[in-house]
Amino acid sequence: QVQLVESGGDLVQPGGSLRLSCAASGIFVSAYPMGWYRQAPGKQRDLVARITSGGRTTYVDSVKGRFTISRDNAKNTLYLQMNSLKPEDTAVYYCNTPSKDFSWGQGTQVTVSS
């Protein structure tokens, strides 16, 4: 059974940084394209960053240059480094494949506010 467990969210001031983690079990994150999604209150869940099994990364324009997706194959964990955070980054963040192949985890709350 595949399980994705997100962590690392917190309350942070604008301009701050956070690193989110997604620990996977039941799959090898290196074998799949993986992505980070976010869902703000009242909005749909959107893919904001993705990494291919070969390591190529892509980002939506709103996070480009501020967020970095990566993975540690030894730890079977996906990461999202978020810098220069803005209030509009406030959301619950989830990991999954770009095709949403697996059940969603509980997500991790990121709140950017002064």
GROMACS .gro file of N, CA and C in nm, residues 29-70:
model
  126
   29VAL      N    1   1.031   0.685  -0.485
   29VAL     CA    2   1.006   0.815  -0.546
   29VAL      C    3   1.096   0.837  -0.667
   30SER      N    4   1.208   0.766  -0.672
   30SER     CA    5   1.298   0.781  -0.785
   30SER      C    6   1.242   0.718  -0.912
   31ALA      N    7   1.143   0.631  -0.898
   31ALA     CA    8   1.092   0.557  -1.013
   31ALA      C    9   0.976   0.629  -1.082
   32TYR      N   10   0.925   0.734  -1.019
   32TYR     CA   11   0.809   0.804  -1.071
   32TYR      C   12   0.838   0.952  -1.089
   33PRO      N   13   0.772   1.016  -1.185
   33PRO     CA   14   0.767   1.161  -1.179
   33PRO      C   15   0.685   1.198  -1.055
   34MET      N   16   0.728   1.298  -0.983
   34MET     CA   17   0.660   1.337  -0.860
   34MET      C   18   0.635   1.486  -0.861
   35GLY      N   19   0.538   1.528  -0.782
   35GLY     CA   20   0.507   1.671  -0.780
   35GLY      C   21   0.457   1.717  -0.645
   36TRP      N   22   0.462   1.847  -0.628
   36TRP     CA   23   0.402   1.913  -0.513
   36TRP      C   24   0.281   1.992  -0.560
   37TYR      N   25   0.173   1.975  -0.487
   37TYR     CA   26   0.050   2.047  -0.512
   37TYR      C   27   0.021   2.139  -0.393
   38ARG      N   28  -0.065   2.236  -0.417
   38ARG     CA   29  -0.114   2.316  -0.305
   38ARG      C   30  -0.259   2.351  -0.328
   39GLN      N   31  -0.327   2.366  -0.215
   39GLN     CA   32  -0.469   2.400  -0.219
   39GLN      C   33  -0.497   2.507  -0.115
   40ALA      N   34  -0.533   2.624  -0.163
   40ALA     CA   35  -0.572   2.734  -0.075
   40ALA      C   36  -0.721   2.721  -0.044
   41PRO      N   37  -0.766   2.782   0.065
   41PRO     CA   38  -0.908   2.773   0.100
   41PRO      C   39  -0.998   2.818  -0.014
   42GLY      N   40  -1.095   2.735  -0.046
   42GLY     CA   41  -1.191   2.770  -0.150
   42GLY      C   42  -1.140   2.757  -0.292
   43LYS      N   43  -1.019   2.704  -0.308
   43LYS     CA   44  -0.961   2.692  -0.443
   43LYS      C   45  -0.930   2.547  -0.474
   44GLN      N   46  -0.904   2.519  -0.600
   44GLN     CA   47  -0.872   2.383  -0.640
   44GLN      C   48  -0.727   2.350  -0.604
   45ARG      N   49  -0.697   2.222  -0.604
   45ARG     CA   50  -0.562   2.175  -0.575
   45ARG      C   51  -0.481   2.181  -0.705
   46ASP      N   52  -0.374   2.256  -0.703
   46ASP     CA   53  -0.294   2.279  -0.823
   46ASP      C   54  -0.152   2.225  -0.807
   47LEU      N   55  -0.099   2.172  -0.915
   47LEU     CA   56   0.040   2.128  -0.919
   47LEU      C   57   0.129   2.250  -0.935
   48VAL      N   58   0.228   2.266  -0.847
   48VAL     CA   59   0.315   2.384  -0.855
   48VAL      C   60   0.459   2.349  -0.891
   49ALA      N   61   0.500   2.225  -0.867
   49ALA     CA   62   0.637   2.186  -0.899
   49ALA      C   63   0.638   2.037  -0.929
   50ARG      N   64   0.722   1.998  -1.021
   50ARG     CA   65   0.732   1.856  -1.055
   50ARG      C   66   0.875   1.821  -1.088
   51ILE      N   67   0.907   1.693  -1.067
   51ILE     CA   68   1.041   1.641  -1.098
   51ILE      C   69   1.023   1.508  -1.168
   52THR      N   70   1.092   1.491  -1.279
   52THR     CA   71   1.083   1.364  -1.352
   52THR      C   72   1.172   1.260  -1.286
   53SER      N   73   1.155   1.137  -1.325
   53SER     CA   74   1.240   1.031  -1.271
   53SER      C   75   1.386   1.056  -1.309
   54GLY      N   76   1.407   1.131  -1.416
   54GLY     CA   77   1.543   1.165  -1.456
   54GLY      C   78   1.598   1.288  -1.388
   55GLY      N   79   1.515   1.355  -1.309
   55GLY     CA   80   1.562   1.470  -1.232
   55GLY      C   81   1.532   1.606  -1.291
   56ARG      N   82   1.462   1.609  -1.405
   56ARG     CA   83   1.429   1.739  -1.462
   56ARG      C   84   1.314   1.801  -1.385
   57THR      N   85   1.325   1.932  -1.358
   57THR     CA   86   1.225   2.000  -1.277
   57THR      C   87   1.153   2.107  -1.356
   58THR      N   88   1.026   2.128  -1.323
   58THR     CA   89   0.948   2.236  -1.382
   58THR      C   90   0.861   2.297  -1.272
   59TYR      N   91   0.826   2.425  -1.293
   59TYR     CA   92   0.752   2.501  -1.192
   59TYR      C   93   0.648   2.588  -1.260
   60VAL      N   94   0.542   2.616  -1.186
   60VAL     CA   95   0.449   2.717  -1.235
   60VAL      C   96   0.515   2.853  -1.217
   61ASP      N   97   0.470   2.949  -1.296
   61ASP     CA   98   0.535   3.080  -1.296
   61ASP      C   99   0.535   3.146  -1.159
   62SER      N  100   0.428   3.125  -1.083
   62SER     CA  101   0.414   3.194  -0.955
   62SER      C  102   0.517   3.152  -0.852
   63VAL      N  103   0.582   3.038  -0.870
   63VAL     CA  104   0.681   2.993  -0.772
   63VAL      C  105   0.821   2.982  -0.832
   64LYS      N  106   0.830   3.002  -0.962
   64LYS     CA  107   0.959   2.987  -1.030
   64LYS      C  108   1.061   3.084  -0.972
   65GLY      N  109   1.179   3.032  -0.944
   65GLY     CA  110   1.285   3.113  -0.886
   65GLY      C  111   1.280   3.121  -0.735
   66ARG      N  112   1.173   3.075  -0.674
   66ARG     CA  113   1.158   3.079  -0.528
   66ARG      C  114   1.151   2.939  -0.468
   67PHE      N  115   1.091   2.845  -0.539
   67PHE     CA  116   1.075   2.708  -0.489
   67PHE      C  117   1.169   2.615  -0.564
   68THR      N  118   1.215   2.513  -0.493
   68THR     CA  119   1.300   2.410  -0.554
   68THR      C  120   1.252   2.273  -0.510
   69ILE      N  121   1.219   2.190  -0.607
   69ILE     CA  122   1.179   2.052  -0.577
   69ILE      C  123   1.301   1.962  -0.592
   70SER      N  124   1.312   1.866  -0.501
   70SER     CA  125   1.424   1.772  -0.508
   70SER      C  126   1.382   1.643  -0.440
   0.00000   0.00000   0.00000
